[in-house]
mmCIF file of C-alpha atoms in Angstrom:
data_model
loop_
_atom_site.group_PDB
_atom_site.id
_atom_site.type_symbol
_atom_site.label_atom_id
_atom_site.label_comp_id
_atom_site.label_asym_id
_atom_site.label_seq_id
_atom_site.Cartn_x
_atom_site.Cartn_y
_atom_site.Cartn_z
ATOM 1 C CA UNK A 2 0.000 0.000 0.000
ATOM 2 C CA UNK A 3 1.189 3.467 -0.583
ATOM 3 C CA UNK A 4 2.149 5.321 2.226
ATOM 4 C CA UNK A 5 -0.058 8.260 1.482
ATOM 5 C CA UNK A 6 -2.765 5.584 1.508
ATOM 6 C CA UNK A 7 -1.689 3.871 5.302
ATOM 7 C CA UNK A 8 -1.816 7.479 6.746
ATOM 8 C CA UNK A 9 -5.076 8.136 5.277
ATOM 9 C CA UNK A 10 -6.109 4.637 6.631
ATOM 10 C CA UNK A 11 -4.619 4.757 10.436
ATOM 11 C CA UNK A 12 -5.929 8.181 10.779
ATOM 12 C CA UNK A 13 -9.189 7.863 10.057
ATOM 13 C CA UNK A 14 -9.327 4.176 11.603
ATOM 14 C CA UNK A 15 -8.303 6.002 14.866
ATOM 15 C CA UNK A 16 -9.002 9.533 14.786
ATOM 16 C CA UNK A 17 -12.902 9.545 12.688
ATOM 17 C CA UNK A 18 -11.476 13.051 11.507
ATOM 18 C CA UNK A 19 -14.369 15.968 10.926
ATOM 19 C CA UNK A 20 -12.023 17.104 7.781
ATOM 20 C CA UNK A 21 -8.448 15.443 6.668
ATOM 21 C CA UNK A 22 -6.313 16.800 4.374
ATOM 22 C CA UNK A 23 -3.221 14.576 3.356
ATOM 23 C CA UNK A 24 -0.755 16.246 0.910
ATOM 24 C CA UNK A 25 2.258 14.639 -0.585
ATOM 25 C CA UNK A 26 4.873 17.604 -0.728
ATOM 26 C CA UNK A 27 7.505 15.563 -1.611
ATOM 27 C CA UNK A 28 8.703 16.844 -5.294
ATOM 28 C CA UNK A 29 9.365 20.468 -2.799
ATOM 29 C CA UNK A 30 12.475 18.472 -2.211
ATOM 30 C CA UNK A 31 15.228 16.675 -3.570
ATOM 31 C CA UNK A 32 14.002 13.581 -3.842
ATOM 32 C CA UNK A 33 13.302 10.782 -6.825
ATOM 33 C CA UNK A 34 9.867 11.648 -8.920
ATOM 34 C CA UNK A 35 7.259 9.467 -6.932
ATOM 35 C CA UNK A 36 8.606 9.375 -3.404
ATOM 36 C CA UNK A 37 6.647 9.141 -0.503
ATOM 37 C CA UNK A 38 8.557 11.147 2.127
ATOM 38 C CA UNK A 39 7.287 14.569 2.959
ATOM 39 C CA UNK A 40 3.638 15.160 3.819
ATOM 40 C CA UNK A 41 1.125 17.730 5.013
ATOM 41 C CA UNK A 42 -1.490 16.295 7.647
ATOM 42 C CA UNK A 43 -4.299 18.989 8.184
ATOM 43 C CA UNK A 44 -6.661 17.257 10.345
ATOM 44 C CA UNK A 45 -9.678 18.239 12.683
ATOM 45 C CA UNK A 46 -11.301 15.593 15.012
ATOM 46 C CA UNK A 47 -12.989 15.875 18.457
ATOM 47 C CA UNK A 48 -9.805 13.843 19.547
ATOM 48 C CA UNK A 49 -8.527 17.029 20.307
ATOM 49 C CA UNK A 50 -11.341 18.795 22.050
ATOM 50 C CA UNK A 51 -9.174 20.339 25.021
ATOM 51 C CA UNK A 52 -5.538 19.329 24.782
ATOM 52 C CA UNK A 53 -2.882 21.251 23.930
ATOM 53 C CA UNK A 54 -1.192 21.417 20.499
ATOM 54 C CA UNK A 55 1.893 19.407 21.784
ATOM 55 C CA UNK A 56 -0.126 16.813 22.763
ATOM 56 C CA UNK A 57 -2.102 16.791 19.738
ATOM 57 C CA UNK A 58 1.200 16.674 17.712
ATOM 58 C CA UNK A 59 2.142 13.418 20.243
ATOM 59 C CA UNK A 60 -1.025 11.572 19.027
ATOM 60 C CA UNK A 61 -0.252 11.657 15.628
ATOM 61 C CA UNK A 62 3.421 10.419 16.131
ATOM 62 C CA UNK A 63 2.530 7.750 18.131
ATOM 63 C CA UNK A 64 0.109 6.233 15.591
ATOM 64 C CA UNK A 65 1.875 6.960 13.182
ATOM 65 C CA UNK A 66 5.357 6.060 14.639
ATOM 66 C CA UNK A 67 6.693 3.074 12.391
ATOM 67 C CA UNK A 68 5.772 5.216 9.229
ATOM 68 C CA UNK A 69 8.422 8.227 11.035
ATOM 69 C CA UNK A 70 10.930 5.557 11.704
ATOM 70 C CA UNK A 71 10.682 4.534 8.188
ATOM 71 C CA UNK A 72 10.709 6.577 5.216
ATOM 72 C CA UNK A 73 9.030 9.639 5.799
ATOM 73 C CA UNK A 74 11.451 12.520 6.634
ATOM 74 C CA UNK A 75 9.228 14.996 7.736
ATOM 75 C CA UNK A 76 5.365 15.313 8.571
ATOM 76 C CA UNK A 77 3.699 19.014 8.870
ATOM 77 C CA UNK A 78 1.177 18.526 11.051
ATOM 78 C CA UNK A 79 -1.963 21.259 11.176
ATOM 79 C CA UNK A 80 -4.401 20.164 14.013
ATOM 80 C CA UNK A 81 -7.918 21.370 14.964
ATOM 81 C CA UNK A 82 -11.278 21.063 16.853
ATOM 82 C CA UNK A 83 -13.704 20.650 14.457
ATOM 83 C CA UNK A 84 -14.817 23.217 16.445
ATOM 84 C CA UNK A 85 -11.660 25.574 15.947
ATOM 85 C CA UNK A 86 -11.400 23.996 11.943
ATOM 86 C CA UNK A 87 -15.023 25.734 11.388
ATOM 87 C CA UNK A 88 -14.240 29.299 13.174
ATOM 88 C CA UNK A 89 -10.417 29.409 11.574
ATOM 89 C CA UNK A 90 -10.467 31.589 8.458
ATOM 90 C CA UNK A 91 -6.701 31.205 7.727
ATOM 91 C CA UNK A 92 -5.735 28.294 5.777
ATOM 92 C CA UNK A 93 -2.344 26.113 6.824
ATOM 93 C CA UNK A 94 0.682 27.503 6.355
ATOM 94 C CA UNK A 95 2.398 26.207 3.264
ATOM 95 C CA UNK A 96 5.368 24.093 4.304
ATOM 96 C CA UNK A 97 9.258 25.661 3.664
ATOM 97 C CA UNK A 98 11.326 24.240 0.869
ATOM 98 C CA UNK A 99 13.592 21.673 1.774
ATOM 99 C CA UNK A 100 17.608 23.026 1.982
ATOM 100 C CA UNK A 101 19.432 19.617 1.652
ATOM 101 C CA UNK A 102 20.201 18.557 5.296
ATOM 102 C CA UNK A 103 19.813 14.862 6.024
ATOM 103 C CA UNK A 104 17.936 13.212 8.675
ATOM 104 C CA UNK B 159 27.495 12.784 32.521
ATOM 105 C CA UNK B 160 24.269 10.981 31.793
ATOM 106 C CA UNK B 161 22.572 12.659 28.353
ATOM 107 C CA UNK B 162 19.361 13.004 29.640
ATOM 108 C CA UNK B 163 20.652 14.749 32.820
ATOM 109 C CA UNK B 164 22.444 16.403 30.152
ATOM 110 C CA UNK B 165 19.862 17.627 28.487
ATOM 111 C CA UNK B 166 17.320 18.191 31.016
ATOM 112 C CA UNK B 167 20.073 21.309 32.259
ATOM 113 C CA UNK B 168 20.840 22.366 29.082
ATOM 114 C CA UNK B 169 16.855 23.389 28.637
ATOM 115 C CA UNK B 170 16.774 24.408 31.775
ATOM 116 C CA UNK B 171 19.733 26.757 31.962
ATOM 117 C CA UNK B 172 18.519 28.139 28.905
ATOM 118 C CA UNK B 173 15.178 30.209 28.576
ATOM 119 C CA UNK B 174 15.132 29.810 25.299
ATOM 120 C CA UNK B 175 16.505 26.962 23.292
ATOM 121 C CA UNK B 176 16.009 25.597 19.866
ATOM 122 C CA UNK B 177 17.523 22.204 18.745
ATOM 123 C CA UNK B 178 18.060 22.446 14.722
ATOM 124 C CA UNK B 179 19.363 21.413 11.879
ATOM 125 C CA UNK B 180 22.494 23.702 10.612
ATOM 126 C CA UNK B 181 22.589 27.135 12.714
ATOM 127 C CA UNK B 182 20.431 30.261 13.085
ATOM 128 C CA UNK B 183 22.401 31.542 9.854
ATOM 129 C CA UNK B 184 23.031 28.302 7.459
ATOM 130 C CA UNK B 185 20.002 26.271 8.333
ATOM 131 C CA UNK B 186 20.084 23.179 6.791
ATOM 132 C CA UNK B 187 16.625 22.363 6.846
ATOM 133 C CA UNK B 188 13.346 24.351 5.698
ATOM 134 C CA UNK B 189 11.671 23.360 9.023
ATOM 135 C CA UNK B 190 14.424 24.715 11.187
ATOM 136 C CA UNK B 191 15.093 27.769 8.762
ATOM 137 C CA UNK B 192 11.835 28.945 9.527
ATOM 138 C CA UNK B 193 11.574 28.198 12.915
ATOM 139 C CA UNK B 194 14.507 30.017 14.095
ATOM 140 C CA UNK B 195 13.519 32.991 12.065
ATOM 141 C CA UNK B 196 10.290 32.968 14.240
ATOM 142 C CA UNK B 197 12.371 33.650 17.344
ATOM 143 C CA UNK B 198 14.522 35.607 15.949
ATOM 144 C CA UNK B 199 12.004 38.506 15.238
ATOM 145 C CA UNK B 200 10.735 38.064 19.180
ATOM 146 C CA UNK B 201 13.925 40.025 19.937
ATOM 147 C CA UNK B 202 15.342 37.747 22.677
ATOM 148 C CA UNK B 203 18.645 36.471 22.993
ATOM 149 C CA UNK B 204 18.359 32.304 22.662
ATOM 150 C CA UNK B 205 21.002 29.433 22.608
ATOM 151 C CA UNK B 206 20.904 27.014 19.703
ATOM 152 C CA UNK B 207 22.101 23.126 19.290
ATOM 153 C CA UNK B 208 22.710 22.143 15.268
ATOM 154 C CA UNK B 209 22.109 18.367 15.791
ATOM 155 C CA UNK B 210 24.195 17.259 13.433
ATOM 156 C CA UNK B 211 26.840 19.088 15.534
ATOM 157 C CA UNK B 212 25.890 16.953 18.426
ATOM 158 C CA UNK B 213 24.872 13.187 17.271
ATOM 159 C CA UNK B 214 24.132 12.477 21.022
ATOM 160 C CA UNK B 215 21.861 14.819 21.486
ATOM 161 C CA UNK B 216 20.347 13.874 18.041
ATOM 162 C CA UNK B 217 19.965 10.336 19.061
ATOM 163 C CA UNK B 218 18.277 10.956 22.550
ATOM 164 C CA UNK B 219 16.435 14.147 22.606
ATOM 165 C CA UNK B 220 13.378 12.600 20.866
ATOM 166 C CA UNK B 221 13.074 10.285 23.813
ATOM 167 C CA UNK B 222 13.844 13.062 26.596
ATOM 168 C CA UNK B 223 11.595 15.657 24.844
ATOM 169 C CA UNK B 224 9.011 12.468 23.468
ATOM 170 C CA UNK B 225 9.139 14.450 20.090
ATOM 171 C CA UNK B 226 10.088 12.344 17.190
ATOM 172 C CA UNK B 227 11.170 15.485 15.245
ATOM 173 C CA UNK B 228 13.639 18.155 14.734
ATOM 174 C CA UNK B 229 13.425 21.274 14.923
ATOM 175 C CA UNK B 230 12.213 21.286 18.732
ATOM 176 C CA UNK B 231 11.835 24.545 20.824
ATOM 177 C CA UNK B 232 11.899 24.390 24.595
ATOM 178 C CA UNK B 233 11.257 27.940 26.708
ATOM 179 C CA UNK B 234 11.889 27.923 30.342
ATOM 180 C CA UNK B 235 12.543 24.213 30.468
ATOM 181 C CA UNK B 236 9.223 23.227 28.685
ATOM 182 C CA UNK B 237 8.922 21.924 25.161
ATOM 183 C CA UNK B 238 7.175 24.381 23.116
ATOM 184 C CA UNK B 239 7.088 22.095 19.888
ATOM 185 C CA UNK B 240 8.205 22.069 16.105
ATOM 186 C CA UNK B 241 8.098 24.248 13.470
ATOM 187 C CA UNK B 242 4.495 24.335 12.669
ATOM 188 C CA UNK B 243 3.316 24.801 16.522
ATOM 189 C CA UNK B 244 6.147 27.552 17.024
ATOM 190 C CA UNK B 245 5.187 28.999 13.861
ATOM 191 C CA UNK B 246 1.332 29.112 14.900
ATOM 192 C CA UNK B 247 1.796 30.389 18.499
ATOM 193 C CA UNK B 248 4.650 33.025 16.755
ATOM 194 C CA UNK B 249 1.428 33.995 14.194
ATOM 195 C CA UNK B 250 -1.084 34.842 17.123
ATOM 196 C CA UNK B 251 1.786 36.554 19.380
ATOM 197 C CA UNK B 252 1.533 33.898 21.840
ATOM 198 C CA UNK B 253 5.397 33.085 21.393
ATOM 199 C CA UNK B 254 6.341 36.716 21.887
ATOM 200 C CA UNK B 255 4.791 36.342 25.073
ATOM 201 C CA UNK B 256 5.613 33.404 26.134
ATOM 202 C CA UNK B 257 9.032 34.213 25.446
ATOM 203 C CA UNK B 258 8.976 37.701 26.675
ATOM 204 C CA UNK B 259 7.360 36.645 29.880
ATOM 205 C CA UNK B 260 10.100 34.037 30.697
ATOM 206 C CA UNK B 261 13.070 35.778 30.186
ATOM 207 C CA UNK B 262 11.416 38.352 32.895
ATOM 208 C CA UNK B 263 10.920 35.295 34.829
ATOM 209 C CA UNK B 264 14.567 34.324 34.860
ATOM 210 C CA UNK B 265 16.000 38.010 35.216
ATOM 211 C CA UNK B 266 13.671 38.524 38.285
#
């Protein structure tokens, strides 16, 4: 399975997100055509109705930590209520070029 | 000395500290670039670590901080997060005053 695909799956499996966005942003980065390494998570579920963002983030990598210790190199993570998701009028940052450091 | 005795007083004797890839002026990551931009522009001095500088506390500080990722910011001995909650809490002014706040704390 694709990894884009296993996120998609493991975070809706354990998270029944309001809204998920999943973006591949690899080709921002020097990598082969087709690789599966950097992605965007934006992602609002009422898994996150009152904790704090760094324990939001924690969530995410510990479901998803196998995927981290494999090939993805780095995850942008954008987490909301669904609350928060409906009042927010800014959309996600987009995520910074990569400048060629290693892991 | 033990790393994560190590560690634990090098984010302690430091308000602010950010563990990065490359330095504050040849970042060698996107993440990290932007992140330490984001405390530059709060105006207050803060200590850096370039990991790959320090493969020690590369290996362990995602297990002291349990934070898989890099770049990491800690104020006043607390983990603040990566680059995209530094950037949003730098956004709504929160990490101005967070940071503001603590470096009164530690001058008082």
């Amino acid at each position: 399975m694709k990894i884009q695909n296993r996120l998609q799956h493991k975070l809706t499996d354990h998270f029944q997100p309001a809204f998920m966005e999943i973006v591949n942003e690899s080709h921002q980065h020097n990598v082969p055509e087709g690789s599966e390494s950097h992605f965007k998570i934006v992602i609002a579920t009422t898994a996150f109705n009152s904790l704090t963002a760094v324990k939001r983030h924690r969530l995410i990598y510990k479901l998803l930590a196998s995927e981290l210790q494999g090939s993805i190199h780095a995850l942008a993570l954008h987490t909301y209520t669904p609350e928060e998701w409906a009042t927010q009028h800014t959309p996600p940052p987009d995520s910074p070029p990569c400048m060629g450091g290693g892991h | 000395m033990d790393i994560m005795v190590k560690l634990k007083e090098l984010v302690e004797s430091n308000t602010v500290v950010i563990f990065m890839k490359g330095t504050p002026q040849f970042p060698q990551c996107g993440f990290s670039g932007r992140t330490v931009q984001a405390l530059q522009q709060c105006g207050e001095e803060f200590a850096y670590v370039n990991i790959f500088d320090e493969p020690e506390v590369h290996q362990n500080l995602p297990a002291f901080s349990d934070w898989p990722t890099f770049p990491q910011v800690f104020v006043d001995g607390e983990l603040v997060g990566g680059c995209d909650i530094t950037l949003e809490l730098f956004q709504s002014g929160e990490l101005q005053t967070l940071i503001t706040e603590a470096v009164a704390k530690k001058a008082a």
